[in-house]
Coordinates of C-alpha atoms in Angstrom, one line a residue:
Chain A
M18 CA 67.0 39.0 2.0
T19 CA 65.0 38.2 5.3
T20 CA 61.6 37.1 5.4
P21 CA 59.4 40.4 5.9
L22 CA 57.6 40.8 8.8
L23 CA 54.5 40.8 6.6
E24 CA 53.9 39.4 3.2
V25 CA 50.8 40.5 1.5
E26 CA 50.5 38.4 -1.9
S27 CA 47.9 38.9 -4.5
L28 CA 45.1 39.9 -2.0
S29 CA 41.4 40.2 -3.2
V30 CA 38.9 41.7 -1.3
S31 CA 35.0 41.8 -2.3
Y32 CA 32.3 43.4 -0.5
G33 CA 29.2 40.6 -2.1
K34 CA 29.8 40.9 -5.6
V35 CA 31.9 44.1 -5.9
E36 CA 35.4 44.0 -5.7
A37 CA 37.2 46.4 -3.9
V38 CA 40.6 45.2 -4.0
H39 CA 42.5 43.5 -6.9
G40 CA 45.6 41.3 -6.1
V41 CA 47.5 43.5 -4.3
S42 CA 50.9 42.5 -2.6
I43 CA 53.0 44.7 -0.5
R44 CA 55.8 44.0 2.0
A45 CA 56.4 45.8 5.4
G46 CA 59.9 45.0 6.6
E47 CA 61.1 45.0 10.3
G48 CA 61.8 48.1 11.7
R49 CA 60.5 49.8 9.0
I50 CA 57.7 52.7 8.1
V51 CA 55.8 51.4 5.3
S52 CA 53.2 54.0 3.8
V53 CA 50.4 52.9 1.1
I54 CA 48.8 56.3 -0.2
G55 CA 45.9 57.0 -2.8
P56 CA 42.7 58.6 -3.0
N57 CA 39.5 58.4 -1.2
G58 CA 37.9 54.9 -2.0
A59 CA 41.1 53.4 -3.6
G60 CA 40.7 50.5 -1.2
K61 CA 43.1 51.4 1.5
T62 CA 40.9 50.8 4.4
T63 CA 39.3 47.7 2.9
L64 CA 43.3 46.0 2.6
L65 CA 43.9 46.9 6.1
G66 CA 40.8 45.3 7.4
A67 CA 41.6 42.5 5.4
I68 CA 44.9 42.2 6.8
M69 CA 43.5 42.3 10.3
G70 CA 41.0 39.4 9.8
L71 CA 38.0 41.8 9.8
L72 CA 37.1 41.3 6.5
P73 CA 37.2 37.9 4.3
S74 CA 39.9 37.9 1.3
R75 CA 41.6 35.4 -1.0
G76 CA 45.5 35.6 -1.6
T77 CA 47.7 35.1 1.1
I78 CA 48.9 36.8 4.3
R79 CA 52.2 36.0 5.8
Y80 CA 52.9 37.6 9.0
L81 CA 56.3 36.4 10.7
G82 CA 56.6 33.9 8.3
E83 CA 53.4 32.1 8.9
P84 CA 50.3 32.2 6.9
L85 CA 47.4 34.1 9.2
A86 CA 44.7 32.0 7.4
G87 CA 42.2 31.0 9.8
A88 CA 43.5 33.3 12.8
S89 CA 40.7 35.3 14.3
V90 CA 41.0 39.0 14.7
E91 CA 41.8 38.6 18.4
E92 CA 44.5 36.0 17.8
R93 CA 46.3 38.3 15.2
V94 CA 46.1 41.0 18.2
G95 CA 47.7 38.4 20.5
R96 CA 50.5 37.9 17.8
G97 CA 51.3 41.7 17.8
L98 CA 49.6 42.5 14.6
V99 CA 47.6 45.7 16.0
L100 CA 45.4 48.2 14.0
V101 CA 44.3 51.8 14.6
P102 CA 41.2 52.0 12.8
E103 CA 40.4 55.2 11.0
K104 CA 37.3 55.8 13.1
R105 CA 39.6 55.1 16.4
E106 CA 37.0 52.9 17.6
L107 CA 37.4 53.8 21.4
F108 CA 35.5 52.8 24.4
A109 CA 33.6 56.4 24.8
S110 CA 31.8 55.9 28.0
M111 CA 34.9 54.4 29.5
T112 CA 37.7 56.5 31.1
V113 CA 41.2 56.8 29.4
G114 CA 42.8 54.6 32.0
D115 CA 40.4 51.8 31.2
N116 CA 40.7 52.0 27.5
L117 CA 44.8 51.6 27.7
A118 CA 44.2 48.9 30.1
L119 CA 41.9 47.0 27.7
G120 CA 44.7 47.5 25.3
A121 CA 46.8 45.0 26.9
F122 CA 43.7 42.5 27.2
A123 CA 45.5 39.9 24.8
R124 CA 48.8 39.9 27.2
R125 CA 47.0 39.7 30.2
R126 CA 48.7 36.3 30.7
D127 CA 52.0 38.5 31.0
G128 CA 51.0 39.6 34.3
E129 CA 49.9 42.8 36.0
A130 CA 53.5 44.1 36.3
A131 CA 53.9 43.9 32.4
T132 CA 50.8 46.1 31.8
R133 CA 52.0 48.5 34.4
R134 CA 55.1 48.9 32.5
S135 CA 53.3 49.3 28.9
L136 CA 51.0 52.1 31.1
D137 CA 54.2 53.8 32.4
E138 CA 55.6 53.9 28.8
V139 CA 52.6 55.1 27.1
Y140 CA 52.0 57.9 29.7
G141 CA 55.6 58.6 29.1
R142 CA 55.0 59.2 25.5
F143 CA 51.5 60.6 25.9
P144 CA 52.2 63.2 29.1
R145 CA 48.4 64.5 28.0
L146 CA 46.7 61.0 28.4
A147 CA 48.2 60.8 32.0
E148 CA 46.6 64.0 32.8
R149 CA 43.4 63.0 31.7
R150 CA 43.3 59.2 32.5
D151 CA 40.4 59.6 34.6
Q152 CA 38.4 61.5 32.0
L153 CA 35.8 59.4 29.8
A154 CA 37.3 58.9 26.2
G155 CA 34.3 60.4 24.8
T156 CA 35.0 63.7 26.1
L157 CA 38.6 64.1 24.6
S158 CA 39.2 66.3 21.7
G159 CA 40.1 64.8 18.2
G160 CA 43.9 64.8 18.7
E161 CA 43.5 63.5 22.0
R162 CA 41.3 60.4 20.7
Q163 CA 44.0 59.7 18.0
M164 CA 46.6 59.8 21.2
L165 CA 44.1 57.2 23.1
A166 CA 43.7 55.3 20.3
L167 CA 47.8 54.8 19.2
G168 CA 48.3 54.5 23.0
R169 CA 45.8 51.6 23.4
A170 CA 47.1 49.8 20.4
L171 CA 50.7 50.2 21.9
M172 CA 49.5 48.7 25.1
G173 CA 49.1 45.4 23.1
R174 CA 53.0 45.3 22.4
P175 CA 52.8 45.4 18.7
K176 CA 55.4 44.4 16.1
L177 CA 53.8 45.6 13.3
L178 CA 51.4 48.4 14.3
M179 CA 49.0 49.4 11.2
L180 CA 47.7 53.1 11.3
D181 CA 44.4 54.0 9.3
E182 CA 44.5 57.5 8.3
P183 CA 46.2 58.7 11.4
S184 CA 45.8 62.6 10.6
L185 CA 42.0 62.4 9.3
G186 CA 40.3 65.4 10.7
L187 CA 43.4 66.8 12.9
A188 CA 44.7 70.4 13.0
P189 CA 47.9 70.8 11.3
L190 CA 49.9 71.1 14.4
I191 CA 48.6 68.3 15.9
V192 CA 49.3 66.1 12.4
R193 CA 52.8 67.0 13.1
E194 CA 53.1 66.1 16.4
I195 CA 51.0 62.6 15.4
F196 CA 54.1 61.9 12.8
S197 CA 57.0 62.8 14.9
I198 CA 55.1 60.3 17.3
I199 CA 55.2 57.8 14.9
V200 CA 58.8 58.1 13.8
G201 CA 59.6 57.8 17.3
L202 CA 57.9 54.7 17.5
R203 CA 59.9 53.2 14.6
A204 CA 63.2 54.4 16.9
A205 CA 61.3 52.5 19.7
G206 CA 61.4 49.0 17.3
V207 CA 57.8 49.0 16.3
S208 CA 57.2 48.4 12.4
I209 CA 54.8 50.5 11.2
L210 CA 52.0 50.0 8.1
L211 CA 50.8 53.7 7.6
I212 CA 47.6 54.2 5.4
E213 CA 47.2 58.1 4.6
Q214 CA 45.5 60.3 2.1
N215 CA 47.8 63.1 3.4
A216 CA 50.7 61.6 0.8
R217 CA 53.2 64.4 1.4
A218 CA 53.4 63.8 5.4
A219 CA 53.3 60.0 4.6
L220 CA 56.1 59.7 2.3
Q221 CA 58.3 62.2 4.4
V222 CA 58.1 59.9 7.4
S223 CA 58.1 56.5 5.6
D224 CA 61.0 54.1 4.3
D225 CA 58.8 52.7 1.7
G226 CA 55.5 53.3 -0.1
Y227 CA 53.0 52.1 -2.7
V228 CA 50.2 54.2 -4.5
L229 CA 47.0 52.4 -4.6
E230 CA 44.2 53.7 -6.9
T231 CA 40.8 51.9 -7.4
G232 CA 42.0 48.6 -5.8
E233 CA 44.7 48.2 -7.7
L234 CA 48.9 49.0 -7.0
V235 CA 49.7 51.7 -9.3
L236 CA 53.4 52.2 -8.2
S237 CA 55.9 51.2 -5.4
G238 CA 59.3 52.0 -4.2
P239 CA 61.3 54.1 -1.6
S240 CA 59.5 56.8 -0.7
A241 CA 61.8 59.5 -1.4
E242 CA 61.7 58.0 -5.3
L243 CA 58.0 57.9 -5.0
A244 CA 57.9 61.4 -3.9
A245 CA 60.4 62.3 -6.7
D246 CA 58.1 60.4 -9.3
P247 CA 56.5 63.3 -11.7
K248 CA 53.1 61.4 -11.7
V249 CA 53.0 61.1 -7.8
A250 CA 54.2 64.9 -7.6
A251 CA 51.4 65.9 -9.7
T252 CA 48.6 63.7 -8.2
Y253 CA 49.1 63.6 -5.0
L254 CA 51.6 66.4 -4.0
G255 CA 50.5 68.9 -6.4
Q256 CA 49.8 72.6 -6.0
G257 CA 47.3 72.7 -3.3
A258 CA 47.9 69.8 -1.6
G259 CA 49.1 71.0 1.3
H260 CA 46.4 69.8 3.6
Chain B
M22 CA -6.7 49.8 53.7
D23 CA -4.9 50.4 57.0
L24 CA -1.2 50.8 57.8
P25 CA 0.0 47.0 58.6
I26 CA -1.7 46.3 55.3
V27 CA 0.1 49.0 53.2
A28 CA 3.5 47.9 55.1
L29 CA 2.6 44.3 54.1
L30 CA 1.8 44.8 50.3
A31 CA 5.2 47.2 50.2
Q32 CA 7.4 44.5 51.8
D33 CA 6.0 42.0 49.6
G34 CA 6.5 44.5 46.4
I35 CA 10.0 45.2 47.5
T36 CA 10.8 41.5 47.9
N37 CA 9.4 40.7 44.5
G38 CA 10.9 44.0 43.1
A39 CA 14.5 43.1 44.4
I40 CA 14.1 39.5 42.3
Y41 CA 12.9 41.5 39.3
A42 CA 15.7 43.6 39.6
L43 CA 18.1 40.9 39.6
L44 CA 16.7 39.5 36.3
A45 CA 16.1 43.3 34.8
L46 CA 20.1 43.8 35.2
A47 CA 20.9 40.1 33.6
L48 CA 18.7 41.1 30.7
V49 CA 20.4 44.4 30.1
L50 CA 23.9 42.6 30.5
V51 CA 23.2 40.0 27.9
F52 CA 21.7 42.5 25.7
A53 CA 24.5 45.0 25.7
V54 CA 27.3 42.6 25.2
T55 CA 25.6 40.2 22.9
R56 CA 22.5 42.0 21.8
V57 CA 20.5 39.0 22.4
I58 CA 17.1 39.7 24.1
W59 CA 17.1 36.9 26.8
V60 CA 13.8 35.5 26.5
P61 CA 14.7 32.2 28.0
S62 CA 16.2 33.9 31.3
G63 CA 12.7 32.8 33.1
E64 CA 13.8 29.1 32.4
F65 CA 17.0 29.3 33.9
L66 CA 14.9 31.0 37.4
A67 CA 12.8 28.2 37.0
Y68 CA 15.5 25.6 36.7
G69 CA 17.1 27.0 39.7
T70 CA 14.1 26.8 42.0
L71 CA 13.1 23.2 40.4
T72 CA 16.9 22.3 41.1
L73 CA 17.2 23.2 44.6
A74 CA 13.6 21.5 45.1
G75 CA 15.1 18.4 43.7
L76 CA 18.0 18.6 45.8
Q77 CA 15.7 18.7 48.8
L78 CA 14.4 15.5 47.9
G79 CA 17.8 13.8 47.2
K80 CA 17.3 13.9 43.6
A81 CA 19.3 15.6 40.9
S82 CA 18.9 13.4 37.9
G83 CA 16.7 16.2 36.0
I84 CA 19.3 18.8 35.9
A85 CA 22.2 16.5 35.6
G86 CA 20.8 14.8 32.8
L87 CA 20.1 18.4 31.1
L88 CA 23.8 19.5 31.8
A89 CA 24.9 16.2 30.2
G90 CA 23.0 16.3 27.5
M91 CA 23.8 20.1 26.7
A92 CA 27.6 19.3 27.1
V93 CA 27.7 16.3 24.7
V94 CA 26.0 18.6 22.0
A95 CA 28.4 21.6 22.6
G96 CA 31.5 18.9 22.6
A97 CA 30.1 17.8 19.1
M98 CA 29.6 21.6 17.9
E99 CA 33.5 21.8 19.1
A100 CA 34.7 18.7 17.4
W101 CA 33.0 20.0 14.1
R102 CA 34.5 23.4 14.1
S103 CA 38.1 22.3 15.3
I104 CA 38.0 19.6 12.2
G105 CA 36.3 22.1 9.8
D106 CA 39.0 24.7 11.2
G107 CA 41.8 22.5 10.7
E108 CA 42.8 23.1 14.4
A109 CA 42.6 19.6 15.8
R110 CA 45.3 19.9 18.0
R111 CA 43.1 22.5 19.9
L112 CA 40.5 19.9 20.2
P113 CA 41.3 18.4 23.6
A114 CA 41.3 21.3 25.6
R115 CA 38.2 22.5 23.9
L116 CA 36.3 19.3 24.7
A117 CA 37.7 19.6 28.1
L118 CA 36.2 22.9 28.8
W119 CA 32.7 22.5 26.8
T120 CA 32.1 18.6 27.7
G121 CA 34.4 17.8 30.5
L122 CA 33.8 20.6 33.0
P123 CA 29.8 20.2 32.7
L124 CA 29.8 16.4 32.7
A125 CA 32.2 16.8 35.9
I126 CA 29.7 19.2 37.5
A127 CA 26.3 16.8 36.6
A128 CA 28.1 13.7 37.6
A129 CA 29.1 15.6 41.3
L130 CA 25.4 16.6 41.3
Y131 CA 24.1 13.3 40.6
F132 CA 26.2 11.5 43.2
I133 CA 25.9 14.4 45.9
A134 CA 22.3 14.8 45.9
P135 CA 21.5 11.5 47.7
L136 CA 23.6 12.1 50.4
Q137 CA 21.3 15.2 51.3
P138 CA 23.8 17.7 52.3
P139 CA 23.0 20.8 54.3
F140 CA 20.8 23.4 52.8
F141 CA 23.5 25.8 52.2
V142 CA 25.6 23.3 50.0
Q143 CA 22.1 22.7 48.1
I144 CA 22.0 26.0 47.3
L145 CA 25.5 26.3 46.0
L146 CA 25.1 23.1 43.8
A147 CA 21.9 24.5 42.6
L148 CA 23.8 27.7 41.5
T149 CA 26.8 26.1 39.7
A150 CA 24.4 23.7 37.9
V151 CA 22.2 26.1 36.4
T152 CA 25.2 28.8 36.0
A153 CA 26.8 25.7 33.9
L154 CA 24.1 25.8 31.6
G155 CA 24.3 29.6 30.5
P156 CA 27.6 29.2 28.5
L157 CA 26.7 25.9 27.1
L158 CA 23.3 27.4 25.6
Y159 CA 25.4 30.3 24.3
R160 CA 27.9 27.9 22.5
I161 CA 24.9 25.9 21.2
A162 CA 22.4 28.4 20.4
F163 CA 23.7 31.8 19.9
Q164 CA 27.3 31.9 18.8
P165 CA 26.9 30.3 15.7
V166 CA 24.7 33.1 14.7
A167 CA 26.5 35.9 17.0
E168 CA 26.7 38.5 13.9
A169 CA 23.2 38.3 12.8
S170 CA 21.0 41.0 13.2
V171 CA 18.9 41.9 16.4
L172 CA 16.0 40.5 14.9
V173 CA 17.6 37.0 14.2
L174 CA 18.6 37.0 17.7
L175 CA 15.5 37.5 19.0
I176 CA 13.8 34.9 17.0
V177 CA 16.5 32.4 18.3
A178 CA 15.8 33.4 21.7
V179 CA 12.4 32.8 21.6
A180 CA 12.9 29.2 20.0
V181 CA 15.4 28.6 22.6
H182 CA 13.0 29.6 25.2
F183 CA 10.3 27.1 23.8
A184 CA 12.9 25.0 23.6
L185 CA 13.9 25.0 27.4
V186 CA 10.2 25.2 28.6
G187 CA 9.9 21.6 26.8
L188 CA 12.9 20.5 28.2
G189 CA 12.0 21.3 31.4
L190 CA 8.8 19.5 31.4
W191 CA 11.1 16.6 30.1
F192 CA 13.7 16.7 33.0
F193 CA 11.5 18.2 35.6
G194 CA 8.3 16.8 35.4
A195 CA 5.1 18.8 35.7
E196 CA 4.6 19.1 39.5
G197 CA 5.2 22.4 41.1
S198 CA 8.0 23.0 43.3
R199 CA 8.3 25.2 46.5
T200 CA 11.5 25.7 48.8
P201 CA 11.4 26.0 52.4
P202 CA 12.3 29.5 53.5
F203 CA 15.8 30.3 54.4
T204 CA 14.5 31.7 57.8
S205 CA 11.3 31.9 59.8
A206 CA 12.4 34.8 61.7
S207 CA 10.9 38.0 61.8
F208 CA 10.7 41.3 63.7
E209 CA 8.8 44.6 64.7
L210 CA 9.8 47.7 63.0
G211 CA 7.9 50.5 64.3
G212 CA 4.9 48.5 64.6
V213 CA 5.1 46.6 61.7
T214 CA 6.2 43.2 61.2
V215 CA 9.1 42.6 58.8
S216 CA 9.9 39.0 58.0
G217 CA 13.1 37.6 58.0
Q218 CA 12.9 36.1 54.5
S219 CA 11.9 39.5 52.8
V220 CA 15.2 41.1 54.5
L221 CA 17.3 38.3 53.4
V222 CA 16.0 38.4 49.8
V223 CA 16.6 41.9 49.5
A224 CA 20.0 42.0 51.3
T225 CA 21.2 39.0 48.9
S226 CA 19.9 41.1 45.5
I227 CA 21.7 44.1 46.9
A228 CA 24.7 42.3 47.6
L229 CA 24.7 40.6 44.2
I230 CA 24.0 43.9 42.5
F231 CA 27.1 45.3 44.5
A232 CA 29.2 42.6 43.5
L233 CA 28.6 43.2 40.0
A234 CA 29.3 46.6 40.0
L235 CA 32.4 45.8 41.5
F236 CA 33.5 43.2 38.9
F237 CA 32.5 45.7 36.2
N238 CA 34.6 48.7 37.3
R239 CA 37.4 47.1 38.9
T240 CA 38.4 43.8 36.9
L241 CA 39.9 43.7 33.5
Y242 CA 37.2 40.9 32.4
G243 CA 34.7 43.3 33.5
R244 CA 36.0 46.1 31.8
A245 CA 36.3 43.5 28.8
L246 CA 32.6 43.0 28.8
R247 CA 31.8 46.6 29.3
A248 CA 34.1 47.4 26.4
T249 CA 32.2 44.6 24.2
A250 CA 29.1 46.3 25.0
V251 CA 30.3 49.8 24.1
N252 CA 32.3 49.2 20.8
R253 CA 32.2 45.7 19.6
V254 CA 34.9 46.4 16.7
G255 CA 37.2 48.6 19.0
A256 CA 36.6 45.3 21.5
R257 CA 38.0 43.0 18.8
L258 CA 40.9 45.0 17.8
A259 CA 41.8 45.2 21.3
G260 CA 41.8 41.3 21.5
I261 CA 38.5 40.6 23.3
S262 CA 36.9 38.0 21.1
P263 CA 33.2 38.3 21.0
G264 CA 32.8 34.6 21.5
F265 CA 34.7 35.0 25.2
A266 CA 32.5 37.6 25.9
G267 CA 29.5 36.2 25.0
T268 CA 30.4 33.1 26.8
L269 CA 31.3 35.0 29.9
T270 CA 28.1 37.2 29.8
F271 CA 25.7 34.1 29.6
T272 CA 27.5 32.4 32.8
L273 CA 27.0 35.6 34.6
G274 CA 23.4 36.2 33.3
A275 CA 22.7 32.3 34.0
L276 CA 24.2 32.9 37.7
M277 CA 21.8 35.8 38.4
C278 CA 18.8 34.0 37.0
A279 CA 19.7 31.1 39.0
F280 CA 20.1 33.0 42.1
C281 CA 16.4 34.8 41.3
G282 CA 15.2 31.0 41.4
V283 CA 16.8 30.2 44.7
L284 CA 15.3 33.6 46.0
I285 CA 11.9 32.9 44.8
G286 CA 11.5 29.2 45.7
P287 CA 10.1 30.0 49.2
I288 CA 7.6 32.8 47.9
T289 CA 5.8 30.9 45.0
T290 CA 5.4 27.9 43.6
V291 CA 7.3 27.3 40.3
Y292 CA 6.4 25.0 37.6
Y293 CA 8.5 24.2 34.7
D294 CA 6.7 27.0 32.7
S295 CA 6.8 29.7 35.7
G296 CA 9.9 31.4 34.5
F297 CA 8.7 33.4 31.3
L298 CA 5.7 35.4 33.3
I299 CA 8.2 36.1 35.7
S300 CA 11.0 37.3 33.4
L301 CA 8.6 39.5 31.5
K302 CA 8.4 41.5 34.8
G303 CA 11.9 41.9 35.0
F304 CA 11.8 42.8 31.2
V305 CA 9.3 45.4 31.9
G306 CA 11.8 46.8 34.5
A307 CA 14.7 46.3 32.2
I308 CA 12.5 48.6 29.6
F309 CA 12.7 51.4 32.2
G310 CA 16.3 51.7 31.3
G311 CA 15.4 51.4 27.7
L312 CA 17.5 47.9 28.0
V313 CA 20.9 49.8 28.4
T314 CA 20.9 51.6 31.7
Y315 CA 21.5 49.5 35.0
P316 CA 20.2 51.8 37.8
A317 CA 17.0 52.6 35.7
A318 CA 16.5 49.0 35.0
A319 CA 16.8 48.1 38.9
A320 CA 14.4 51.0 40.0
G321 CA 11.9 50.1 37.2
S322 CA 11.7 46.6 38.6
L323 CA 11.4 47.6 42.3
L324 CA 8.5 49.8 40.8
V325 CA 6.9 46.7 39.0
G326 CA 7.0 44.8 42.1
V327 CA 5.2 47.4 44.2
L328 CA 2.8 48.2 41.7
E329 CA 2.1 44.2 41.3
S330 CA 1.7 44.0 44.8
F331 CA -0.6 46.6 45.5
S332 CA -3.1 45.5 42.5
S333 CA -3.0 42.1 43.3
F334 CA -4.6 43.7 46.7
W335 CA -7.2 46.1 44.9
A336 CA -8.1 44.4 41.4
S337 CA -6.2 40.9 41.8
A338 CA -7.8 39.6 38.5
F339 CA -6.1 42.5 36.9
K340 CA -2.9 42.1 38.4
E341 CA -1.2 41.1 35.4
V342 CA -2.9 43.5 33.2
I343 CA -1.7 46.5 35.2
V344 CA 1.9 45.5 35.3
F345 CA 2.3 44.9 31.7
T346 CA 0.2 47.8 30.9
L347 CA 2.9 50.2 32.5
I348 CA 5.0 49.1 29.6
I349 CA 3.2 51.4 27.4
P350 CA 3.6 54.9 29.1
V351 CA 7.3 54.1 29.6
L352 CA 7.8 53.3 25.9
L353 CA 6.0 56.4 25.0
W354 CA 8.3 58.4 27.4
L355 CA 11.4 56.6 26.1
S356 CA 10.4 57.4 22.7
L357 CA 10.0 60.8 23.3
T358 CA 13.1 61.5 24.9
T359 CA 15.8 59.6 23.3
Q360 CA 16.9 60.0 19.8
H361 CA 16.6 56.8 17.6
H362 CA 19.6 55.2 16.7
E363 CA 20.1 53.2 13.6
E364 CA 21.3 49.8 14.2
D365 CA 24.7 49.4 13.2
E366 CA 26.5 46.4 11.7

């Protein structure tokens, strides 16, 4: 087996004295969509925060075969590890075009032409952003904001794109659109680590899955198997779980 | 009071107001990006004037010593950090930037000053030297506590202010300095005498403000600073490091304050401790914009300048009282019109 893109081993994260994630190990392979599902408060966002370097953690995180310890958030971004956070964290008082341009900040040494190419690519993938390029990010609808957050992340040419609840607060139609974009990204060679409460959609699009509950991994395996697991089906895909 | 006097007072007020506006913009910029209330901005202004005055006499040992001292401290901090993080291989590049570059500027100043270069070159030298102090100060005093609350940053800023006043006395001496006017030309405009000096100050301020606007709207680095001001987490996730943004911001802020120092030199005698009172007036101007809005800060500063100049005519003993009392109605107005934001982070 080749080295996976991202290898997290017995990672623990604490807020003060309270440990929110206990010894979690996950792997994200090249060219795959890996999903982490679980209820609210299971520690999913905390896990991503630690991988991104936003939160201090114990355990090892290896990315492209090298340990990430000591690398700042910005250095991780520069190495192609990019997070689209749950709150999107856009630059609300700046234009869509400015937001996207800043997504390429870590790659500014690649030159103007490379940025231009990425920008055309993002606009090609999200025609709605192209229409709104001079509009302020704060005036966009929820779905457009998510697209802008995705677009800004793609401007950094991620090798591993981490998405935190990309469907949160969006209308079902837009959720479908976002998930089809995610599948399209995998086809374009971007590996994805997807955190979702919408377990049904997440397991449908992903190759591998992990179930996180109260900070601990309870199940893992190929997504199709997870979806067929009676426990997962009852807890996460049960009746009325059609949101 | 007749028209010539009104015109004269207005001219004085607008000239000073233009300088306060530059200071106010520097304060807003530094606060927006780093959340530091930049109390020591006035010291940078004073250093600007005193450095230029020193260069007039062919001396630059004060500023060169200050720069060299801060460069050594910053270099030691970089060495400590690099070794602590196990990144010794990056140390040479960091030392070149934090110690080598400022030392080179200090040396250049020290050796060029006795040659008595032309006035224009002296101004450039003074601006370069004082601007170089900005990032050094950020590195030494603010970067280590960059994630602290606004209150902690304010306390550090006050401490830095006192330290810089003391260092100013040590390196520049207790004598006040005044620099010669840039021009002695004056002309008549509708029966009113306008001094070329005033026009030059106002024009320079406007040009600098315009250049900054271009920088923030057109360049990637300018937009990166705005992004950091708007959303710090978002900026980090886009790969903009807070340390980088802070360093760049303090460089720009120092440049603006040094400019103020150069502009104010011919107008008033500046002592090592004169900066604080001047920067407070810029602060009152910045409060007009709630410390976040650039145009309101600039307009407020102009008003401060004009008010100061007229009150020095009518009630010169109460000049400062009147100017600083202005902050009360402004704060009342702001507290009534803006919603309160919880401090995030």
